[in-house]
Coordinates of C-alpha atoms in Angstrom, one line a residue:
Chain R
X79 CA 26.4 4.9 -31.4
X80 CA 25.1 6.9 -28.6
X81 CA 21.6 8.9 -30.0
X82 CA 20.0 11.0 -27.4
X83 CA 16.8 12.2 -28.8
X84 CA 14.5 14.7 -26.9
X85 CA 11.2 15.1 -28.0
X86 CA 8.8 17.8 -26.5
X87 CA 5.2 19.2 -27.6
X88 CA 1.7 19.5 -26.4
X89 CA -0.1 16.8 -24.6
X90 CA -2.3 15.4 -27.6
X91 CA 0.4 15.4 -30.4
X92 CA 1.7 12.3 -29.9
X93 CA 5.2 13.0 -28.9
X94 CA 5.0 10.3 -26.2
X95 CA 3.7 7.7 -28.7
X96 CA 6.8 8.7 -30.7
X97 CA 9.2 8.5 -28.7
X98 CA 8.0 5.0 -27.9
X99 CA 7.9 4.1 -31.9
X100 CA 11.5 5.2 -31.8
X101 CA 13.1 3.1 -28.7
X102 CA 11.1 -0.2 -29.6
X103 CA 11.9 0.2 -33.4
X104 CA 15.5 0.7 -32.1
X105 CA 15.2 -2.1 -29.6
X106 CA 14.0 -5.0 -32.3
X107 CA 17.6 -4.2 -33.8
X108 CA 19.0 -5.0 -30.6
X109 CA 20.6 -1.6 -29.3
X110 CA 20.3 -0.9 -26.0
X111 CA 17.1 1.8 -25.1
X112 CA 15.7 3.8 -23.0
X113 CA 12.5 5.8 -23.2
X114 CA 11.5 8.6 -20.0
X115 CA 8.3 11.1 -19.8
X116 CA 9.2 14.2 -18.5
X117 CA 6.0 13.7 -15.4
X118 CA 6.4 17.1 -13.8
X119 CA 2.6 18.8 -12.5
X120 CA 3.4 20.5 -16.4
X121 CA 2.6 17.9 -18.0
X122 CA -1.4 18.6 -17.2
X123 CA -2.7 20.8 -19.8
X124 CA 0.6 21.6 -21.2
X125 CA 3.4 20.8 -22.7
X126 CA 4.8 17.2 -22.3
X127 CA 7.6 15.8 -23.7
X128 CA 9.9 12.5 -23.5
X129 CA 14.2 11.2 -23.7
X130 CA 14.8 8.6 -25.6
X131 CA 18.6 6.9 -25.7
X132 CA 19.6 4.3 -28.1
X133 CA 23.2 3.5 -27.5
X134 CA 25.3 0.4 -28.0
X135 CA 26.9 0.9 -24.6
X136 CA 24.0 -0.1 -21.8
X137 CA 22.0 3.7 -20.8
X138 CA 23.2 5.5 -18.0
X139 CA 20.8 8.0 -17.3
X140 CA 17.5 8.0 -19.0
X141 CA 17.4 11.8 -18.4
X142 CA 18.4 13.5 -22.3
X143 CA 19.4 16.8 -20.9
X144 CA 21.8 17.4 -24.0
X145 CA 20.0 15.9 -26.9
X146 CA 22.0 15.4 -30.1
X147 CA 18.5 15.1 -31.7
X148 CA 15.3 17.3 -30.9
X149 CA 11.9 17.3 -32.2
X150 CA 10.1 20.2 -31.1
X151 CA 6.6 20.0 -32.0
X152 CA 5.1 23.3 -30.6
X153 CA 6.3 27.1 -29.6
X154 CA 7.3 26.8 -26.1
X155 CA 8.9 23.4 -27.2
X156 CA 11.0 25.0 -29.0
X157 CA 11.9 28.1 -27.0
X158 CA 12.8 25.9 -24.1
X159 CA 15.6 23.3 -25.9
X160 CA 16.8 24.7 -29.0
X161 CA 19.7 25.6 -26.6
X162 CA 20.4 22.3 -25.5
X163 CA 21.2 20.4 -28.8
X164 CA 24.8 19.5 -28.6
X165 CA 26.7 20.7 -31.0
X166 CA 26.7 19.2 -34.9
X167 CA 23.1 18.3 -33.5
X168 CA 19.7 17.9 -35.4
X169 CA 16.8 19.9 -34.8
X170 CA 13.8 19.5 -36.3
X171 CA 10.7 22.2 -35.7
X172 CA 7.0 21.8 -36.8
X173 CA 6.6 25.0 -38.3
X174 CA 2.6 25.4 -38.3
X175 CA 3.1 25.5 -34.8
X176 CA 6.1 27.2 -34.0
X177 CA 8.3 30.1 -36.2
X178 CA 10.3 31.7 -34.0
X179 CA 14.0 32.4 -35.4
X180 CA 16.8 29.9 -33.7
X181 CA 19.8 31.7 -33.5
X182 CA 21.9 28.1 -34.3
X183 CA 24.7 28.2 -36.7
X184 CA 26.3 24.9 -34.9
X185 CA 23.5 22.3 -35.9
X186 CA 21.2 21.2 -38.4
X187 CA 17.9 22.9 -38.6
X188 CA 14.8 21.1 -40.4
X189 CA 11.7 23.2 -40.3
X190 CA 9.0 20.9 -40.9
X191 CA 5.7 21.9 -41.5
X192 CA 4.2 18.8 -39.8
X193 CA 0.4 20.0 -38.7
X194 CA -0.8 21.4 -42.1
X195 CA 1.0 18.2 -44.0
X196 CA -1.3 16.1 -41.3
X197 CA -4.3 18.0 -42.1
X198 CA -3.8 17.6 -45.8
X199 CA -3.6 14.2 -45.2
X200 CA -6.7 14.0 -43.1
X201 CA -6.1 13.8 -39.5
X202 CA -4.1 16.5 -37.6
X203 CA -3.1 13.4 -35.0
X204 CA -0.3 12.0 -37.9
X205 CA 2.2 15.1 -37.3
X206 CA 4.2 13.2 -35.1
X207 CA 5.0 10.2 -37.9
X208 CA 5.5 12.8 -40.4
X209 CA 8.4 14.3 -37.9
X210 CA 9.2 10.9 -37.0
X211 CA 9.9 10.3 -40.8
X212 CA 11.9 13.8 -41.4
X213 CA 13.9 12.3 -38.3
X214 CA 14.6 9.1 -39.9
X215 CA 15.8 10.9 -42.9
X216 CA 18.1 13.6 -41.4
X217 CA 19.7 11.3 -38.7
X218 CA 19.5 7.6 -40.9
X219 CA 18.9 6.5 -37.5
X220 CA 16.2 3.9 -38.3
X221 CA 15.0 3.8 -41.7
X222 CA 11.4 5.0 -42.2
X223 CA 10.6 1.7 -44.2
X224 CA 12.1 -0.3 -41.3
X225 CA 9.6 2.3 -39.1
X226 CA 6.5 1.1 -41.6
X227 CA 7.4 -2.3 -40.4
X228 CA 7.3 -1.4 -36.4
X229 CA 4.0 0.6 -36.8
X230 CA 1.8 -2.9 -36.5
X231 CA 3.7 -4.2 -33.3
X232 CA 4.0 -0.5 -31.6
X233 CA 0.4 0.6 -32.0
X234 CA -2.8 -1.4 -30.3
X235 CA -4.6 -3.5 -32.5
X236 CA -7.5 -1.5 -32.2
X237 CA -5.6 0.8 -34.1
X238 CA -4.3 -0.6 -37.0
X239 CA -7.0 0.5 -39.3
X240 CA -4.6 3.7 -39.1
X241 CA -1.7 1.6 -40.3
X242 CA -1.5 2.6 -44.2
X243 CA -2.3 6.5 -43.0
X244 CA 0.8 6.7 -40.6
X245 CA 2.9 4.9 -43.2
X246 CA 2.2 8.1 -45.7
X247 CA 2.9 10.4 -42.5
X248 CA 6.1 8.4 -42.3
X249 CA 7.0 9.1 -46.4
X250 CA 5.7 12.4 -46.1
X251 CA 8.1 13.8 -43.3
X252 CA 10.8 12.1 -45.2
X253 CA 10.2 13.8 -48.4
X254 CA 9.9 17.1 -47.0
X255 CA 13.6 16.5 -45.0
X256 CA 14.8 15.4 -48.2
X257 CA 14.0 18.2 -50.0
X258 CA 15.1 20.6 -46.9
X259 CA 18.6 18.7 -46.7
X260 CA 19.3 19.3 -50.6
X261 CA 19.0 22.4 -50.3
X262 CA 21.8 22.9 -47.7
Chain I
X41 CA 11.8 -15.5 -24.4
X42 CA 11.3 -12.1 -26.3
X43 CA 11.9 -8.8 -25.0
X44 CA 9.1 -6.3 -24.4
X45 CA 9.5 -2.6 -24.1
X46 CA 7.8 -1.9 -20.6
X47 CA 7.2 1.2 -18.2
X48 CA 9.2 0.3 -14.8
X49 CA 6.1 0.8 -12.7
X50 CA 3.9 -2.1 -14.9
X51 CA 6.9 -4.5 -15.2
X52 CA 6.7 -4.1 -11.2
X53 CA 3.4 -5.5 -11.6
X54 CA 3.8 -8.1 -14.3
X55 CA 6.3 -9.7 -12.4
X56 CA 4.8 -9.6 -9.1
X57 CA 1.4 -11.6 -10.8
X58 CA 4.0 -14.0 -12.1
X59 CA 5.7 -14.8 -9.0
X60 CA 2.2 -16.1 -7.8
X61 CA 0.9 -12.7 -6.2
X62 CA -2.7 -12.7 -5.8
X63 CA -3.8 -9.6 -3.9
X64 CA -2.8 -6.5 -3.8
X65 CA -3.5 -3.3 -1.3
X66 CA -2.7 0.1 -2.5
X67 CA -3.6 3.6 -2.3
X68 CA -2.4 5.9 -5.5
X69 CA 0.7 8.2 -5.0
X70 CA 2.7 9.7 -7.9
X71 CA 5.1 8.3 -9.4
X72 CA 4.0 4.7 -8.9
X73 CA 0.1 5.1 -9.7
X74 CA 1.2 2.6 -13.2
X75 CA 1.7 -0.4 -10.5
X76 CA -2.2 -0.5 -8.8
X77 CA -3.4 0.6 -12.0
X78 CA -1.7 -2.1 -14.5
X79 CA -2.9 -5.0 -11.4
X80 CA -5.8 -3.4 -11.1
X81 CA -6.3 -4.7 -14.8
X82 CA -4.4 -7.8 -15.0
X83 CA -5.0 -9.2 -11.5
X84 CA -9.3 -10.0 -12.3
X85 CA -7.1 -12.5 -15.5
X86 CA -5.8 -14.2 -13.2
X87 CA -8.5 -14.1 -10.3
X88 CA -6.6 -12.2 -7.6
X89 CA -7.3 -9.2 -5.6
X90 CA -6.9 -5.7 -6.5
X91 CA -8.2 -3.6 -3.7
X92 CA -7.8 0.4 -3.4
X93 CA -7.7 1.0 0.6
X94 CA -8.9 4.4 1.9
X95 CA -5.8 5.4 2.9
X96 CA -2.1 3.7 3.0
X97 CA -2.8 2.7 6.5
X98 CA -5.4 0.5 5.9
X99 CA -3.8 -1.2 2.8
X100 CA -0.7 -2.4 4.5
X101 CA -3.0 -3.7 7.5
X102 CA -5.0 -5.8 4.7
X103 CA -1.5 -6.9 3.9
X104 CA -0.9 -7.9 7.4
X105 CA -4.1 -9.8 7.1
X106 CA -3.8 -11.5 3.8
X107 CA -0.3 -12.1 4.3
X108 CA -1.1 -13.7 7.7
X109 CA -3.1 -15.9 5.4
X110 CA -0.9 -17.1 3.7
X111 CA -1.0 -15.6 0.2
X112 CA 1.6 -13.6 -1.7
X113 CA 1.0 -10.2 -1.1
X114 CA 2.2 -7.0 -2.7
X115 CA 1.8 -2.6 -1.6
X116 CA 3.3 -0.2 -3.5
X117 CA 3.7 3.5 -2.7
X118 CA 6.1 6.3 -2.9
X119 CA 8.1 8.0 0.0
X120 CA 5.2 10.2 1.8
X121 CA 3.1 7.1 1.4
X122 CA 5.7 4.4 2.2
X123 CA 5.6 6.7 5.4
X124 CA 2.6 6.0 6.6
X125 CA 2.9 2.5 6.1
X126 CA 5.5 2.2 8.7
X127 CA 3.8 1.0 11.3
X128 CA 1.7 -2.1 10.0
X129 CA 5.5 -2.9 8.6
X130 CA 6.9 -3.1 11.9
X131 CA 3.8 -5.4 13.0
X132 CA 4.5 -7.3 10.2
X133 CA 7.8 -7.9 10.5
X134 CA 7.3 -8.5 14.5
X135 CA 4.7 -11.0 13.5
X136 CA 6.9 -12.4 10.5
X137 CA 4.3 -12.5 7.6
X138 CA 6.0 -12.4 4.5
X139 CA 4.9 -9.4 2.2
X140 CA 6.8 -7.7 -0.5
X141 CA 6.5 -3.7 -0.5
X142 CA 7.7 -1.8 -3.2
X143 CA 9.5 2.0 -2.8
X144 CA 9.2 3.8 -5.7
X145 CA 11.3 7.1 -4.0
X146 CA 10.4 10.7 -4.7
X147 CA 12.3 13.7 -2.9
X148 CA 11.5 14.6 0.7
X149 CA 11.0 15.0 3.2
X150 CA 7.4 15.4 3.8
X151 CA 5.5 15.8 0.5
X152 CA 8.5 17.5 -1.3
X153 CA 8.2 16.4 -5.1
X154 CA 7.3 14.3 -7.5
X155 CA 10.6 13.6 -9.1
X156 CA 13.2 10.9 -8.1
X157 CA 15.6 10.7 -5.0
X158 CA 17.1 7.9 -3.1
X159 CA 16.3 9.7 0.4
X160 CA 14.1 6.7 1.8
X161 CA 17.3 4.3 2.0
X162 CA 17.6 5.2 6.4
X163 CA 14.1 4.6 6.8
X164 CA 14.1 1.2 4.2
X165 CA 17.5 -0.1 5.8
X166 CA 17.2 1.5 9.5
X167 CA 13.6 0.2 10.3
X168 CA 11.3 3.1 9.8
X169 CA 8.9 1.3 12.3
X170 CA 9.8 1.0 15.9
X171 CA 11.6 -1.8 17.3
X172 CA 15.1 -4.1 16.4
X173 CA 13.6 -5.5 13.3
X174 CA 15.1 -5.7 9.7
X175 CA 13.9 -5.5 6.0
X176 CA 14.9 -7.5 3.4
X177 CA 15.8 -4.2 1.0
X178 CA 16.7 -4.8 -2.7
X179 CA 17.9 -1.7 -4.7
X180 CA 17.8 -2.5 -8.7
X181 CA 19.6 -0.3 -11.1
X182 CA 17.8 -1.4 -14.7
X183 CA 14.4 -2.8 -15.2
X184 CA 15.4 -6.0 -16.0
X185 CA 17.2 -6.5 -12.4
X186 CA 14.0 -4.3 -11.1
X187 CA 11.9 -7.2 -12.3
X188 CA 14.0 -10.4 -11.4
X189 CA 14.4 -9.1 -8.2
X190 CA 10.6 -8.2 -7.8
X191 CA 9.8 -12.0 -8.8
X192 CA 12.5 -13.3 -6.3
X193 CA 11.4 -10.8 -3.4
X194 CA 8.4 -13.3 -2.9
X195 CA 10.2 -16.2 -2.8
X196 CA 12.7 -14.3 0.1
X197 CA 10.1 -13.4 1.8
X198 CA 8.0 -16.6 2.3
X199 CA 11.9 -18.3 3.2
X200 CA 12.4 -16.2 5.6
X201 CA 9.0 -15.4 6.4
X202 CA 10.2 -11.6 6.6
X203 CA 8.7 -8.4 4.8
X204 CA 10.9 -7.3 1.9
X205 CA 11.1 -4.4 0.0
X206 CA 12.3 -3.7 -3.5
X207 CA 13.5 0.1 -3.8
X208 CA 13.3 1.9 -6.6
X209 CA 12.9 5.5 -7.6
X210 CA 10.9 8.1 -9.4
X211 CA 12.9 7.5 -13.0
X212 CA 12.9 3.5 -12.3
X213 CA 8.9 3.7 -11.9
X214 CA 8.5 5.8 -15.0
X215 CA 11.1 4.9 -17.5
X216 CA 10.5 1.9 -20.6
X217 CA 13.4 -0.2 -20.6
X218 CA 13.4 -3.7 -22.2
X219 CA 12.6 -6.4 -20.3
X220 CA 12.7 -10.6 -20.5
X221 CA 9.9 -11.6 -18.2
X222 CA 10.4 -14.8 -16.1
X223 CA 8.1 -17.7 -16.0
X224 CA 4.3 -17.9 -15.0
X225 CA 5.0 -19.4 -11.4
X226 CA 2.6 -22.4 -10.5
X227 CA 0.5 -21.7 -7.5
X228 CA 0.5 -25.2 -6.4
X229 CA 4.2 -25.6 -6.7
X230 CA 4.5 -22.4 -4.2
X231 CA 6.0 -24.2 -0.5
X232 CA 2.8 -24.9 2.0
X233 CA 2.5 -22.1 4.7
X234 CA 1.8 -24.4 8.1
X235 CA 2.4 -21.5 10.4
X236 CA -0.6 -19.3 8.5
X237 CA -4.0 -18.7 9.9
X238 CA -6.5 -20.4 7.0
X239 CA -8.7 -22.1 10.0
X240 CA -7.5 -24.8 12.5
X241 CA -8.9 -27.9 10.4
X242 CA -7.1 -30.8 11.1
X243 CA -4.4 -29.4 12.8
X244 CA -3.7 -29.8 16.6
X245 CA -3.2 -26.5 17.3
X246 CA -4.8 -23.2 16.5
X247 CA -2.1 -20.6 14.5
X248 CA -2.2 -17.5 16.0
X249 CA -0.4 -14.5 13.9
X250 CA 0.5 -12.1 16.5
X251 CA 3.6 -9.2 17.6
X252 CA 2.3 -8.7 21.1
X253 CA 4.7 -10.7 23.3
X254 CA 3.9 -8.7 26.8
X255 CA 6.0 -10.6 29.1
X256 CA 9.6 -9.5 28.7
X257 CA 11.4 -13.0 29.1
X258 CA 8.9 -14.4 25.7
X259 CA 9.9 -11.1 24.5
X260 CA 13.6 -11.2 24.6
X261 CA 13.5 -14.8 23.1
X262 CA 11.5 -13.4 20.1
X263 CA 13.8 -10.8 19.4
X264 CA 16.6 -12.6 19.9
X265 CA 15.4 -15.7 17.6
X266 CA 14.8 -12.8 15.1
X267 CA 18.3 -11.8 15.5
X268 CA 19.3 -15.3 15.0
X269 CA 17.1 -15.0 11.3
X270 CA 18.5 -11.4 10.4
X271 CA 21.7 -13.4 11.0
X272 CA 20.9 -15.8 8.2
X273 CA 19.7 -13.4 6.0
X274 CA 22.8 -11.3 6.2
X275 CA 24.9 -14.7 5.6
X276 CA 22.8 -16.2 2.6
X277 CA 21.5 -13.6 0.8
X278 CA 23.5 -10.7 0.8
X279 CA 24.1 -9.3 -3.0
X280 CA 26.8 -7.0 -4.9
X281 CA 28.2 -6.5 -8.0
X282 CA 31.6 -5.1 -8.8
X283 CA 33.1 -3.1 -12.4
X284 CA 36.4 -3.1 -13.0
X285 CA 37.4 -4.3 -9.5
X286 CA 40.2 -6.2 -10.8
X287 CA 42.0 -3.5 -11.8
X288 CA 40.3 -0.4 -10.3
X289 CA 42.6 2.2 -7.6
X290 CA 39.6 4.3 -6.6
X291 CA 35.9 2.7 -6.7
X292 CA 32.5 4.3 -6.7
X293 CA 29.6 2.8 -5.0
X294 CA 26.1 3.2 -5.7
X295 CA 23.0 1.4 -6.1
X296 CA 20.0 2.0 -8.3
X297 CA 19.5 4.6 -11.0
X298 CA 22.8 6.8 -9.6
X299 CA 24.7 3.3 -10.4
X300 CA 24.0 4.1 -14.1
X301 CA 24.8 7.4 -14.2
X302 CA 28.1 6.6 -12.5
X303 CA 29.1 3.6 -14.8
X304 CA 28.9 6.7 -17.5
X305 CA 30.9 8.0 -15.6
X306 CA 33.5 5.3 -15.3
X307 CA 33.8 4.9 -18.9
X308 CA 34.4 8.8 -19.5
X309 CA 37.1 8.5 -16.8
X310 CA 38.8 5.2 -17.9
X311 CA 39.1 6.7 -21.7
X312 CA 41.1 9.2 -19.6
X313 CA 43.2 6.5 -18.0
X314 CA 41.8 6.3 -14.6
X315 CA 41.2 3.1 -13.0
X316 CA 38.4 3.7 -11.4
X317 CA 35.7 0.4 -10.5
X318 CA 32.1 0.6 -8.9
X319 CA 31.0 -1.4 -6.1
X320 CA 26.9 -2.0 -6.6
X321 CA 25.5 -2.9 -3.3
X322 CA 22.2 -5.1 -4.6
X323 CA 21.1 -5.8 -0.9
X324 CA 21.2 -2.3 0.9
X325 CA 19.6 -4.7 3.7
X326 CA 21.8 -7.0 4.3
X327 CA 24.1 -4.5 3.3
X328 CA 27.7 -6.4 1.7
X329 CA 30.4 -5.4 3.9
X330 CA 32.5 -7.9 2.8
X331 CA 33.0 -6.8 -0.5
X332 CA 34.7 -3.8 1.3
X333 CA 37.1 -6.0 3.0
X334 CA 37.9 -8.0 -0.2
X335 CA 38.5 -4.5 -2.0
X336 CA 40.5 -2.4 1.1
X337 CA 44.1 -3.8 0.4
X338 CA 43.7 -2.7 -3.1
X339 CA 41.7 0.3 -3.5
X340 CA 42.6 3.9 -2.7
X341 CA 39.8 5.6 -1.7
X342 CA 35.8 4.8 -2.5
X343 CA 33.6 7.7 -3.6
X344 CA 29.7 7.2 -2.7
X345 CA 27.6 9.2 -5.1
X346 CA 23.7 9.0 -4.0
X347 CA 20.7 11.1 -4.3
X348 CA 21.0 12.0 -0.8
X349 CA 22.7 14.1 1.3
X350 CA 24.6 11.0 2.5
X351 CA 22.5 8.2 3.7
X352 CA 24.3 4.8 2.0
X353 CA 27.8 6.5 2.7
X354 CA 27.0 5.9 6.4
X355 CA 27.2 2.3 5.9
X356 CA 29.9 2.8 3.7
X357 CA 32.1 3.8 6.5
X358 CA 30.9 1.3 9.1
X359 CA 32.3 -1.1 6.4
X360 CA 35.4 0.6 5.8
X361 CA 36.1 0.9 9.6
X362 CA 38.5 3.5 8.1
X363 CA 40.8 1.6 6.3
X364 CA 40.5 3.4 3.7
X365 CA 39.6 7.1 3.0
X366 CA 35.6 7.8 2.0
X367 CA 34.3 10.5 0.1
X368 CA 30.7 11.7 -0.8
X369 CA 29.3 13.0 -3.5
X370 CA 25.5 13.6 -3.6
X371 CA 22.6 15.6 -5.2
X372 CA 18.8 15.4 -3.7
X373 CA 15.6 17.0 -3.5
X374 CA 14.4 15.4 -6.8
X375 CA 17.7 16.5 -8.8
X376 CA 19.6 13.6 -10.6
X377 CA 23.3 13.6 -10.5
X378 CA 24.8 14.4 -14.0
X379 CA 28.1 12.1 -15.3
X380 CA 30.0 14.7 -15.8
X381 CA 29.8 16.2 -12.6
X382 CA 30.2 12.7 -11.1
X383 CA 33.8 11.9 -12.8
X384 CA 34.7 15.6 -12.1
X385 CA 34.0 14.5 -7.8
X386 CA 36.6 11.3 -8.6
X387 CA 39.0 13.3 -9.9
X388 CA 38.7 15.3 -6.7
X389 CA 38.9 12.9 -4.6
X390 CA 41.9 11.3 -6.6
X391 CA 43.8 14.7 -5.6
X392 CA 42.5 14.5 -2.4
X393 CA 43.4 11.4 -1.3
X394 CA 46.5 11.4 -3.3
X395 CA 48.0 14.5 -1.4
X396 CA 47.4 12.8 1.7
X397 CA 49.2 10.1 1.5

């Protein structure tokens, strides 16, 4: 298994957090990881985005140029990578926040409607574990119960009063893909 | 011992409070502001020093002091910072206090960008400062080694009471990898320093930490007693590692984050049948010529791939003496090399060397 998994938004969604859930979750099964930030000036005020690898061969480059997994969170997200998904790729789009028409025959396309489904839950800040989940189902790269299980040793203690909140992100994203992927 | 998931920059740090480091002097610089600002948390838990200098030239002359002290001292910077540095390094290293000072390289030259390039490695391995000194300079190529190597940098550098600097780069700083961190070191297990300057006490003579040797004959004999250290340096402690050099008719070699990206290449081209090997210098001061002569009767041709326009390569071919023929392959300016392209600069120089002999 070699997973290279791009995943790009504002700053303030959470797509760093994310990416971090996903390499440590990954790591705890023993596969080799790597998580990078994108830290370009851009990243002030606009959009950020990280590369995560999970291979069984040891990471060469940290860099995911060519994702064969993308999670693009917001508009410009999207218009910037949804050409670099390698082909038989997964992309998955929050569609409150971005719409536009990808012109990909080659890959899988989830559009997820991740910031209204957080909102309806009660706090916008859970879009990224309901991606995180539609991920989990699409790819069956980690499972989203085995996720539930990571949530207390990824996020700061301070924080796990959130716990039970980004476990129904978590099912929620993976309903919605599972719904999506039927349909195809 | 369990594996964390840590950012490069704050493993730099963890390990360098575990290896007994005590004070730290730094000014911030992108892209290794995680290191002063994870010590600048941890170091108060384990009542040390965190100090923010006015400027880079003041915090490696508190490192010349401290260190002269006798307590393990750490800087950390990035290239246009590591620059201005230079000079308290040479005093240091003229007035041997061990320090470790850590490189986290971004493209150059003068404040070019933020992102990650190995364009430091003449002014790490060829002095930097003035005068016929030399660096201890370790180059690690995964976070794990970036840490071990961190930890052991202290203990080189009080041995051989000698600066030392671990080299890294933009990605190494900023990337999580997992990481196994080594043991809480003892303070009081640490050697005793008798040459350092903590107040005469009982001791007959007053220790004087000093570079200034005016008259030339005292100055010849220091130089030449610190050639007689480089010597033992370069013949204890010189490092390498070697893939597929059992086997392997054409060899890469490359140190630090390009030696990953090159092993990705190596597996693409052996799938294709190519033997092709990597020679990882670990030590890019003392830099491991002798793995070249164990390697010449065998291999082709090497190919260095670097993000430079060719800095390790010259070393390269002091060590090949031209035995063999060298190639170079290199991107820089803050632009990482991709596999692809790597394997595809092999195959050229397969062709290449092939057709000449």
């Amino acid at each position: 298994m070699d997973r290279q998994i791009l995943i790009a938004g504002f700053g303030g969604q959470g797509v760093m957090l994310m990416g971090q859930m996903l390499a440590y979750s990954a790591m705890k099964k023993d596969y080799n990881v790597s998580w990078m930030p994108s830290y370009g000036p851009e990243q002030r005020g606009g959009t950020a985005n990280c590369g995560v690898v999970i291979s069984e061969q040891p990471v060469g480059s940290p860099v995911v140029n060519e994702p064969t997994e993308c999670v693009a969170m917001n508009l410009p997200s999207l218009e910037k990578f949804a050409d670099t998904v390698v082909p038989g790729g997964c992309l998955l789009i929050n569609s409150s926040l971005a719409d536009a028409d990808v012109n990909r025959d080659d890959i899988t396309i989830l559009r997820i409607p991740a910031s209204e489904e957080a909102e309806q839950l009660g706090e916008v800040r859970v879009a990224n574990m309901i991606m995180l989940g539609a991920l989990s189902e699409a790819t069956s790269l980690l499972s989203v119960e085995y996720l539930k299980d990571m949530l207390s040793e990824v996020l700061p203690e301070r924080r796990h009063g959130l716990i039970p909140l980004n476990e129904k992100a978590l099912d929620r994203g993976r309903e919605l893909a599972q719904k999506q992927l039927a349909v195809k | 011992m369990s594996k964390e998931l840590v950012k490069g920059n704050e493993a730099v740090g963890e390990a360098a409070i575990r290896a007994g480091c005590r004070y730290f002097f730094g000014y911030p610089i992108t892209p290794q502001n995680e290191i002063p600002e994870y010590i600048s948390a941890r170091m108060p838990e384990v009542d040390g020093v965190f100090l923010q200098a006015e400027s880079e030239v003041a915090a490696i002359n508190m490192v010349y002091g401290a260190g002269g002290a006798g307590g393990r001292i750490m800087t950390s910077s990035s290239s246009p910072g590591i620059s201005l540095k230079q000079e308290g390094i040479s005093y240091i290293a003229g007035a041997e206090v061990p320090c470790v000072i850590v490189n986290m390289i971004r493209g150059g030259p003068g404040l070019g960008t933020i992102q990650p390039a190995q364009s430091d490695y003449f002014q790490a391995t060829k002095g930097g400062g003035h005068g016929d000194y030399r660096m201890i300079v370790l180059g690690p190529s995964n976070l794990q080694e970036l840490v071990d190597l961190t930890y052991e940098a202290f203990d080189l550098a009080d041995r051989y009471r000698n600066p030392v600097m671990v080299l890294g780069d933009g990605v190494m700083g900023q990337m999580m990898e997992p990481v196994v961190f080594p043991e809480m070191r003892d303070l009081d297990e640490l050697p005793e320093k008798e040459w350092a300057t903590t107040g005469r006490g009982q001791r007959d003579e007053t220790n004087l930490i000093n570079s200034l040797y005016l008259d030339p004959q005292d100055s010849y004999e220091h130089n030449m007693r610190l050639a007689d250290k480089y010597a033992r340096i370069k013949e204890n402690e010189t490092r390498f590692k070697t893939l597929h050099a059992d086997d392997a008719e054409y060899m890469f070699v490359a140190y630090g984050t390009v030696a990953r990206i090159v092993r990705k290449a190596i597996e693409s081209l052996r799938e294709e049948g190519h033997r092709v090997g990597l020679l990882r210098p670990i030590t890019l001061w003392p830099f491991p010529d002798e793995a070249f002569e164990q390697l010449v009767e065998q291999v082709k041709g090497f190919l260095t791939v670097e993000m430079s326009t060719g800095q390790m390569f010259e070393d390269v071919r002091l060590a090949l003496n031209g035995a063999v023929p060298a190639e170079f392959y290199g991107t820089t300016g803050g632009i990482m090399p991709d596999y692809r392209d790597v394997a595809e600069q092999m195959k050229k120089t397969m062709d290449k060397v092939g057709d000449a002999s």
